[in-house]
Protein backbone atom coordinates (compact mmCIF):
# COMPACT_ATOMS: atom_id res chain seq x y z
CA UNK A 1 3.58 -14.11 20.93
CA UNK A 2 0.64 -11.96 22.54
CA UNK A 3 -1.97 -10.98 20.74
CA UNK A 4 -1.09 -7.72 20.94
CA UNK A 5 2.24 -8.21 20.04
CA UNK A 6 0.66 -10.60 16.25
CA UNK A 7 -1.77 -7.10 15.87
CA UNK A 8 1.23 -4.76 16.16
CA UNK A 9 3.29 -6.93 14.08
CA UNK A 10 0.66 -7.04 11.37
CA UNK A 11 0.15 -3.47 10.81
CA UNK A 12 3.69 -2.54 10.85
CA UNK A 13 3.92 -5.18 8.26
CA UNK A 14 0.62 -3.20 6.29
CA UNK A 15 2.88 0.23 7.36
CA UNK A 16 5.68 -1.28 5.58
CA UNK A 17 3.98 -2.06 1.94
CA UNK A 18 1.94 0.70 1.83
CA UNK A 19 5.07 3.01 2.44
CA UNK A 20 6.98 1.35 -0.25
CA UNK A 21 4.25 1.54 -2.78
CA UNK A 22 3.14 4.89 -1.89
CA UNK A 23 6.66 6.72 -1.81
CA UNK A 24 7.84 4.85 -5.03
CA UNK A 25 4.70 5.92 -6.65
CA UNK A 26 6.07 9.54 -5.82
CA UNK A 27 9.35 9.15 -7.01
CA UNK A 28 8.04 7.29 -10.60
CA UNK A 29 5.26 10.63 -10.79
CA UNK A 30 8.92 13.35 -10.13
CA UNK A 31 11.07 11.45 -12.82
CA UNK A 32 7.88 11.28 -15.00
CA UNK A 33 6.50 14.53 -14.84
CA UNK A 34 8.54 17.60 -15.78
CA UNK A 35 6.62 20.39 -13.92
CA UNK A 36 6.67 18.48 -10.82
CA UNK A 37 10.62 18.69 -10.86
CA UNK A 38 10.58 22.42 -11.87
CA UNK A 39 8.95 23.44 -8.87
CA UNK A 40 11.09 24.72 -5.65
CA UNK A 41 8.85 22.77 -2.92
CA UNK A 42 9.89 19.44 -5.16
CA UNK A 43 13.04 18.93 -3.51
CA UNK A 44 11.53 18.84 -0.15
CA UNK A 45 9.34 16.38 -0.97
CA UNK A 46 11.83 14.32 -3.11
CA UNK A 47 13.70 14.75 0.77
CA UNK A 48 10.96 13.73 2.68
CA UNK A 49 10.55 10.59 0.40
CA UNK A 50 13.78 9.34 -0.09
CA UNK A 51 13.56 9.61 4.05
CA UNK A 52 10.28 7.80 4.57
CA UNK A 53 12.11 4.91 1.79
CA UNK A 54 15.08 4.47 4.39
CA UNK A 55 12.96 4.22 6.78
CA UNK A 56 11.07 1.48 5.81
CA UNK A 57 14.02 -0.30 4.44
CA UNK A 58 15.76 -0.39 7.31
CA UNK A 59 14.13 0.94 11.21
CA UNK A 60 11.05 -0.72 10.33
CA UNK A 61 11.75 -4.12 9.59
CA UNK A 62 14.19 -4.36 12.37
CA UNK A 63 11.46 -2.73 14.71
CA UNK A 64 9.16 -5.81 13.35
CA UNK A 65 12.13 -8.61 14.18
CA UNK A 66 12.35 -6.97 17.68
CA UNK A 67 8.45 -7.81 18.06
CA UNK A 68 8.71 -11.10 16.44
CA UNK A 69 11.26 -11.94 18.71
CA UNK A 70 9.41 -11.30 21.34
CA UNK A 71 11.60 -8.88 22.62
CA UNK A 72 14.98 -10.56 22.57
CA UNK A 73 18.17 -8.81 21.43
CA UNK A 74 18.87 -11.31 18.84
CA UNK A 75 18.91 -9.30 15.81
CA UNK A 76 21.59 -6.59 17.01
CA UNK A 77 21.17 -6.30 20.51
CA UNK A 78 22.38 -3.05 22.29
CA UNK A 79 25.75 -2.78 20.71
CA UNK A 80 25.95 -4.60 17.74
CA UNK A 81 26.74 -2.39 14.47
CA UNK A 82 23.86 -3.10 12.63
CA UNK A 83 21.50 -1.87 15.80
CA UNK A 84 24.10 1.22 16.21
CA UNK A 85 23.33 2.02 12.51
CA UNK A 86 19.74 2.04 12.58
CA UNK A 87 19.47 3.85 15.81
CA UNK A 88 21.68 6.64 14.48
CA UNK A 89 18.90 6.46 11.29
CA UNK A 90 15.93 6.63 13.21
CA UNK A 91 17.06 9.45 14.71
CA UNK A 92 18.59 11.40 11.83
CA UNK A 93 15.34 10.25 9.31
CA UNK A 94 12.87 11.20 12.10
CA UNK A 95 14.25 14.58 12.69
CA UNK A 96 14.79 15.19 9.12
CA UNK A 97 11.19 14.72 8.37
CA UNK A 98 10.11 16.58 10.89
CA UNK A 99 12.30 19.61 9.57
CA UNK A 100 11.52 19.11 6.04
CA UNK A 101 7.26 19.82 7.02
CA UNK A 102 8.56 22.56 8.90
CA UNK A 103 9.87 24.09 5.34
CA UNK A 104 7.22 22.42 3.41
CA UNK A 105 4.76 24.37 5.76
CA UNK A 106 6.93 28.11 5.55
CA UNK A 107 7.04 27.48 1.64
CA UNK A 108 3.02 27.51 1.35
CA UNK A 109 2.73 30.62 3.61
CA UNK A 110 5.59 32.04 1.30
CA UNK A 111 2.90 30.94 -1.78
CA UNK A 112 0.11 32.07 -0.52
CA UNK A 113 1.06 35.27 1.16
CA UNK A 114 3.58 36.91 -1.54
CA UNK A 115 1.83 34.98 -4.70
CA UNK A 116 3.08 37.72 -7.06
CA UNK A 117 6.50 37.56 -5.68
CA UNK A 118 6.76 33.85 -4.70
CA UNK A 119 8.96 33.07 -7.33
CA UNK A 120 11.63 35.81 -6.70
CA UNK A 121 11.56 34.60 -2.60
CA UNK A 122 12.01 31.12 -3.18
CA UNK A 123 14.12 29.72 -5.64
CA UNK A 124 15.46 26.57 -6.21
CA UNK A 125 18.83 27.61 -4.01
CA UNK A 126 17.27 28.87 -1.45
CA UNK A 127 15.09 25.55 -1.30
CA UNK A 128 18.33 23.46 -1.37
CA UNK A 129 19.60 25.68 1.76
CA UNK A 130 17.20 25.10 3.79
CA UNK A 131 17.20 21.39 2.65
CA UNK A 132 20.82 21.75 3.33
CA UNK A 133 20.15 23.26 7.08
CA UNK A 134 17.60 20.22 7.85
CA UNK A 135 20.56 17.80 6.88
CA UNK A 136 23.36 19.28 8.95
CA UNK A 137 20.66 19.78 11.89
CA UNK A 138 19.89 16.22 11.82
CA UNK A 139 23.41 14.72 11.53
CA UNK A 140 24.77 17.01 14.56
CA UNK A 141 22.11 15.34 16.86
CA UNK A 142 22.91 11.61 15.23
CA UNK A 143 26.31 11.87 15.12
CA UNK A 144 26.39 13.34 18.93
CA UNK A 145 23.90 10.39 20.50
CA UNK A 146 26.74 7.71 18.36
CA UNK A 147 29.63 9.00 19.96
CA UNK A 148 27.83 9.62 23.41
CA UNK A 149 26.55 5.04 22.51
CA UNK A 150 23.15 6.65 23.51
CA UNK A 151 21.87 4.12 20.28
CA UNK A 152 20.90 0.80 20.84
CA UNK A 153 18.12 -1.59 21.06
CA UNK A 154 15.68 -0.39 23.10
CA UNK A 155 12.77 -2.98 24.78
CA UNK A 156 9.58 -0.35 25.19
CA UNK A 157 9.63 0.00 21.43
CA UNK A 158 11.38 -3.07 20.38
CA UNK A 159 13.49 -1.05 18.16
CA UNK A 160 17.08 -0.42 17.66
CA UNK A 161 16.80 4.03 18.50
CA UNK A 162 17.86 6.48 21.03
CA UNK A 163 18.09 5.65 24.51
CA UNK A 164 20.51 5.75 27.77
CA UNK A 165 22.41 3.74 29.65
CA UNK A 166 19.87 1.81 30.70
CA UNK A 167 16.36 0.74 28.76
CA UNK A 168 13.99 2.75 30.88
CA UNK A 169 16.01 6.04 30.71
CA UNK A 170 17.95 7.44 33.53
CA UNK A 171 21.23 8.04 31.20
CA UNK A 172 22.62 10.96 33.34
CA UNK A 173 21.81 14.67 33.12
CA UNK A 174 23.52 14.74 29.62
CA UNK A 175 21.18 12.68 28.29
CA UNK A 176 18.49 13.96 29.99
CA UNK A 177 19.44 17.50 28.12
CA UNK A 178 20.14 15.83 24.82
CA UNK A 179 16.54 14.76 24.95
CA UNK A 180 15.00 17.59 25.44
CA UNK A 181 17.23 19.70 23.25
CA UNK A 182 17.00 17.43 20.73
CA UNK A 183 12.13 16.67 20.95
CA UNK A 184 12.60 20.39 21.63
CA UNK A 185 14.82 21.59 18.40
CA UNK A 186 13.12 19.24 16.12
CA UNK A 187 9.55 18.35 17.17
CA UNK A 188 8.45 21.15 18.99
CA UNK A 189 10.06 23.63 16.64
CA UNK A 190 8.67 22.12 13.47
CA UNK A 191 4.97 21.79 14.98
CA UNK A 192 4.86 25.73 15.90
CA UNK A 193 6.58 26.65 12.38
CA UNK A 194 3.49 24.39 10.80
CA UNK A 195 0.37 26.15 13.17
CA UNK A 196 2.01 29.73 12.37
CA UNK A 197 2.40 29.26 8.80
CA UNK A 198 -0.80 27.25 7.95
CA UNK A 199 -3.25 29.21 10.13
CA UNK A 200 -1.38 31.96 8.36
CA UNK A 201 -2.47 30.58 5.35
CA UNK A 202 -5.80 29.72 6.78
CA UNK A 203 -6.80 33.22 6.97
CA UNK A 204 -5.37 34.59 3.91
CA UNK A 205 -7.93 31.57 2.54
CA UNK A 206 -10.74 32.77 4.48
CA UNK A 207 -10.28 36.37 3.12
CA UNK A 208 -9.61 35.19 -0.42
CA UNK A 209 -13.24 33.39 -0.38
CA UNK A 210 -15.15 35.53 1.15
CA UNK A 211 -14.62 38.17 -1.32
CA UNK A 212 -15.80 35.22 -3.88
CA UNK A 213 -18.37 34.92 -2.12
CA UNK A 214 -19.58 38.34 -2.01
CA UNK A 215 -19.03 38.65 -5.55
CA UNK A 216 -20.99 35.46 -6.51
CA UNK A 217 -24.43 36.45 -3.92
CA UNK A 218 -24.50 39.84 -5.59
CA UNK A 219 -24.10 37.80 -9.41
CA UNK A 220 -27.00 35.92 -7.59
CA UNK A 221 -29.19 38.44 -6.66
CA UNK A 222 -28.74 40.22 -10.36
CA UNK A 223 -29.49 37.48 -12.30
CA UNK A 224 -32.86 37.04 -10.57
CA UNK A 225 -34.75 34.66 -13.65
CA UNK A 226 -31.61 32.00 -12.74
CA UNK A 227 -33.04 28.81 -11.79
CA UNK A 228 -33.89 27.50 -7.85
CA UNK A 229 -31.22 24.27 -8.81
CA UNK A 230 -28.66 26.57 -10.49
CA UNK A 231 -28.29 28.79 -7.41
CA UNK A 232 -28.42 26.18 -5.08
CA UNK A 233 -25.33 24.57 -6.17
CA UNK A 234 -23.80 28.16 -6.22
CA UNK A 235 -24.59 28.09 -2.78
CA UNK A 236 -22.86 24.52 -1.93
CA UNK A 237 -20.05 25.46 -3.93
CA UNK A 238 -19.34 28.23 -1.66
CA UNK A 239 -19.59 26.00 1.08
CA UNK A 240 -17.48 23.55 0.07
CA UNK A 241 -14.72 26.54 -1.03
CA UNK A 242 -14.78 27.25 2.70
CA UNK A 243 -14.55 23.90 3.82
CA UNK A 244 -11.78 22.54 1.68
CA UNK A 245 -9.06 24.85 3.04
CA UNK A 246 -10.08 23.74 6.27
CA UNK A 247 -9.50 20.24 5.72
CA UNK A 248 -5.86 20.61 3.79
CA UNK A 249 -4.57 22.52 7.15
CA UNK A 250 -6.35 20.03 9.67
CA UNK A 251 -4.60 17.14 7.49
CA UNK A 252 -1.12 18.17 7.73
CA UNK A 253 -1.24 19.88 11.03
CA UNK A 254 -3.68 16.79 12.40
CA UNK A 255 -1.53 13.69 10.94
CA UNK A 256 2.25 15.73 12.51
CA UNK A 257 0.63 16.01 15.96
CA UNK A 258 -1.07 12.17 15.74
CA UNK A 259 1.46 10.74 14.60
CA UNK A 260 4.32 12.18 16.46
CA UNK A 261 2.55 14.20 19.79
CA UNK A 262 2.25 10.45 21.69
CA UNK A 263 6.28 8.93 20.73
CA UNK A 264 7.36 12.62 21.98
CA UNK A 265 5.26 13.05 25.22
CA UNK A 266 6.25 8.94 26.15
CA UNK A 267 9.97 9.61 25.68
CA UNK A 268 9.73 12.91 28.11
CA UNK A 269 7.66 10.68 30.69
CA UNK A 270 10.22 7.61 30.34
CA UNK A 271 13.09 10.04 31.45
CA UNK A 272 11.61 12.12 34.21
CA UNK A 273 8.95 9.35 35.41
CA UNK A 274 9.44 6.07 37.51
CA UNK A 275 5.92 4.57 36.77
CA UNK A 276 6.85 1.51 34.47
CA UNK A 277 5.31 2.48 30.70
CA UNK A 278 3.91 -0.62 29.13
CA UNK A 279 5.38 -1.98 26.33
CA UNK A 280 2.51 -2.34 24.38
CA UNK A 281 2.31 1.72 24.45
CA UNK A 282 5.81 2.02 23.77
CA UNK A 283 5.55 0.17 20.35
CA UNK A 284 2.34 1.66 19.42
CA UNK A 285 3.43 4.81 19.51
CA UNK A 286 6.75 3.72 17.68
CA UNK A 287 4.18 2.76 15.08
CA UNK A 288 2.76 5.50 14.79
CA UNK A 289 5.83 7.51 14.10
CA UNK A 290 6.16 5.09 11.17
CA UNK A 291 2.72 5.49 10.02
CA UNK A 292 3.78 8.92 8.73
CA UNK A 293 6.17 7.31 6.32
CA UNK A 294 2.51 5.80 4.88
CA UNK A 295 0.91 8.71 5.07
CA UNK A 296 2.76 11.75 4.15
CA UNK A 297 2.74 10.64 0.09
CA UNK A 298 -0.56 10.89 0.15
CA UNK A 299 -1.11 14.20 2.60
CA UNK A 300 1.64 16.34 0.30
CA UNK A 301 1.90 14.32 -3.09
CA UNK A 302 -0.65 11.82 -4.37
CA UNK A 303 -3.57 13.50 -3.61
CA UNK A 304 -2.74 16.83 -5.78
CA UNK A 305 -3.43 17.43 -9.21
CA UNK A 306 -0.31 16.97 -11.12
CA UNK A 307 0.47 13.67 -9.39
CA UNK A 308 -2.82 12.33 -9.78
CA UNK A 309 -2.70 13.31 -13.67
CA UNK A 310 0.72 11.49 -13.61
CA UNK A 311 -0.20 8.31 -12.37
CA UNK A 312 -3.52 8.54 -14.44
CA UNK A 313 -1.31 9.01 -17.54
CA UNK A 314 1.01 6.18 -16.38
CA UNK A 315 -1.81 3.56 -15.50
CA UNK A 316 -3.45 4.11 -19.43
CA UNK A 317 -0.26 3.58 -20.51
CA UNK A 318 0.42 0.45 -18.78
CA UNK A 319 -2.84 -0.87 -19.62
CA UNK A 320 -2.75 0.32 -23.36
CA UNK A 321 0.44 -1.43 -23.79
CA UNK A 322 -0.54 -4.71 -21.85
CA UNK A 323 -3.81 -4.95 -23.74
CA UNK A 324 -1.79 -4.86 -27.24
CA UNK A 325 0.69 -7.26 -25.82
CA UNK A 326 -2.42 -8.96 -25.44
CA UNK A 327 -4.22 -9.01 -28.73
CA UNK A 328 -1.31 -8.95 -30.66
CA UNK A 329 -0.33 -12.97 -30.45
CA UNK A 330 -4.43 -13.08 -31.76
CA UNK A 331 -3.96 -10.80 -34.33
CA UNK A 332 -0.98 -12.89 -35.18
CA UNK A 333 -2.75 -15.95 -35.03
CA UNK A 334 -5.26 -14.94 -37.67
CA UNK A 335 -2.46 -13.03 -39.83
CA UNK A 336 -1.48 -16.50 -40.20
CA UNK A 337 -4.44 -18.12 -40.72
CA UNK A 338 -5.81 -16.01 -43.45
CA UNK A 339 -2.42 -16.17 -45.60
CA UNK A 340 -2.31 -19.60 -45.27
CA UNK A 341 -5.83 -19.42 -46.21
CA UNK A 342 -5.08 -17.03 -49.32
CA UNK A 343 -2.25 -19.39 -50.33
CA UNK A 344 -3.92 -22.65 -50.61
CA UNK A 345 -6.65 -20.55 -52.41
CA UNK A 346 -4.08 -19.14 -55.14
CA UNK A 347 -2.60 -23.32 -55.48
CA UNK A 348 -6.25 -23.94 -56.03
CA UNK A 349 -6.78 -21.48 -58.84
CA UNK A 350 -3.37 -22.26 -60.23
CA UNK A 351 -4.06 -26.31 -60.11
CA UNK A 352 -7.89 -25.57 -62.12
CA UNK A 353 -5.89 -23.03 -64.86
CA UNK A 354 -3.45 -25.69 -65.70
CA UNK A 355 -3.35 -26.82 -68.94
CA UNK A 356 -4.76 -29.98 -69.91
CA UNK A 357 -7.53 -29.74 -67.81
């Protein structure tokens, strides 16, 4: 194996843990936590969870036999059933997720926009439409590349996923317009939905703290015997007001188009151009499509409040209950000891008080 091939092998294999730890973590927080499950945007991410679990249960291992095989087709090859399965997956999981930030993204413009009437616009049917719409969107484009055998094991990504009648592409014109209809109806859709909506959302943010701001330099300039340290921190508070909108939409627009922009923009090359792609690219950027199984619990979940109150909550509880298990065989220990104490004590007493002595 290249050395190339050992580094890509060993951070799908990191990709793979941290995406089962990180996405169980979520589910254990939504059956835990009661609010969580109450809220409309849960069942997206409950969605987008339960698809970032398949897929590193089953396109992700198989993706890291194809590497440690160095290629070969031993593990399903082009037309076994197990390869035909997981390339109808990775496509169906892939655009589902997609989809599912698309509505994650038009629910927080929804939030921020119409806050007063939020609850009234989205309840928890309409979420489960539009989770509904994101499911049947996602099977017609799996179900048509399976009857069209445009699944298989593919060698540019060493992966069992969508691909023609031959391994660099070329699968006819129909392919050629499944491809496009599908990257075009799934990724490109979903990443304009997400910059509308969040630099939507940007600007209602920028509004919203500015008038803060205004309000907290004129408290400023009022309370003029406040001291130099007190104001100063006013002052970086602001700043960082500003700055942590910012960040949120960078994060979920930035990790989509990293993760995603370079798998996309190789598959449109591999069908329109003859230069040979390396292979080394090819499963890089399949990796990278997985490393948003890793990342998205942390991007829409772990990182908020509630969930990081959850898993606070469930980590003292853990610890409170292994520390008694703990102490308790001690505690035991000396339970015994001192009765055993106390009874040859008593059998002392009872020996001196006997009469005749």
């Amino acid at each position: 194996m290249h050395a190339a091939d050992a580094a890509c092998a060993a951070l799908l294999l990191a990709l793979i843990a941290v995406s089962l730890l990180s996405n169980l973590l979520v589910l254990i927080c939504f059956v835990h936590n009661p609010e969580i499950r109450k809220q409309a945007p849960a069942l997206f991410i409950l969605n987008l969870t339960f698809c970032n679990l398949l897929q590193s249960v089953s396109n992700m291992p198989l993706t890291l036999a194809g590497l440690l095989a160095a290629g070969q087709q031993q593990h399903g090859g082009s037309g076994g059933g197990l390869c035909q399965t997981a390339g109808f997956l990775d496509t169906f999981l892939t655009t589902n997720s997609m989809l599912t930030m698309a509505a994650l993204s038009i629910d927080r413009w929804v939030a921020v926009v119409f806050p007063l009437s939020y609850h009234s616009r989205v309840r928890r049917r309409d979420a489960a439409a539009a989770l509904g719409y994101t499911w049947a969107h996602s099977l017609c484009f799996s179900a048509a590349a399976s009857c069209r055998s445009w699944v298989g094991y593919h060698h540019l990504y060493a992966s069992c996923t969508l691909r023609g009648s031959r391994d660099k592409g070329g699968g006819g014109p129909h392919f050629v317009a499944f491809t496009l209809a599908l990257h075009g109806l799934s990724f490109l859709l979903a990443l304009v939905a997400m910059c509308v909506t969040y630099l939507k959302v940007l600007q209602v943010a920028r509004f919203h703290c500015k008038r803060i701001d205004v309000i907290t330099m004129q408290t400023l300039l009022l309370l003029v015997d406040i001291h130099p340290s007190v104001r100063q921190k006013c002052l970086d508070e602001q700043k960082q007001r500003r700055q942590r909108s910012t960040n949120k939409i960078s994060t979920f627009i930035g990790t989509f188009v990293l993760c995603f922009t370079p798998y996309v923009v190789t598959r449109l090359v591999e069908l329109f151009s003859p230069e040979h792609i390396s292979a080394h690219w090819g499963v890089l950027s399949k990796c990278l499509v997985y490393s948003k199984a890793a990342s998205d619990p942390f991007v829409y979940s772990l990182l908020r409040h509630q969930y990081r109150k959850t898993c606070g909550l469930l980590a003292r509880k853990i610890l409170g209950r292994s520390r008694r298990d703990s102490i308790s065989p001690a505690l035991k220990a000396n339970a015994r000891r001192d009765q055993d104490d106390q009874l040859a004590a008593n059998a002392v007493r009872d020996h001196s008080q006997a009469p005749g002595r």
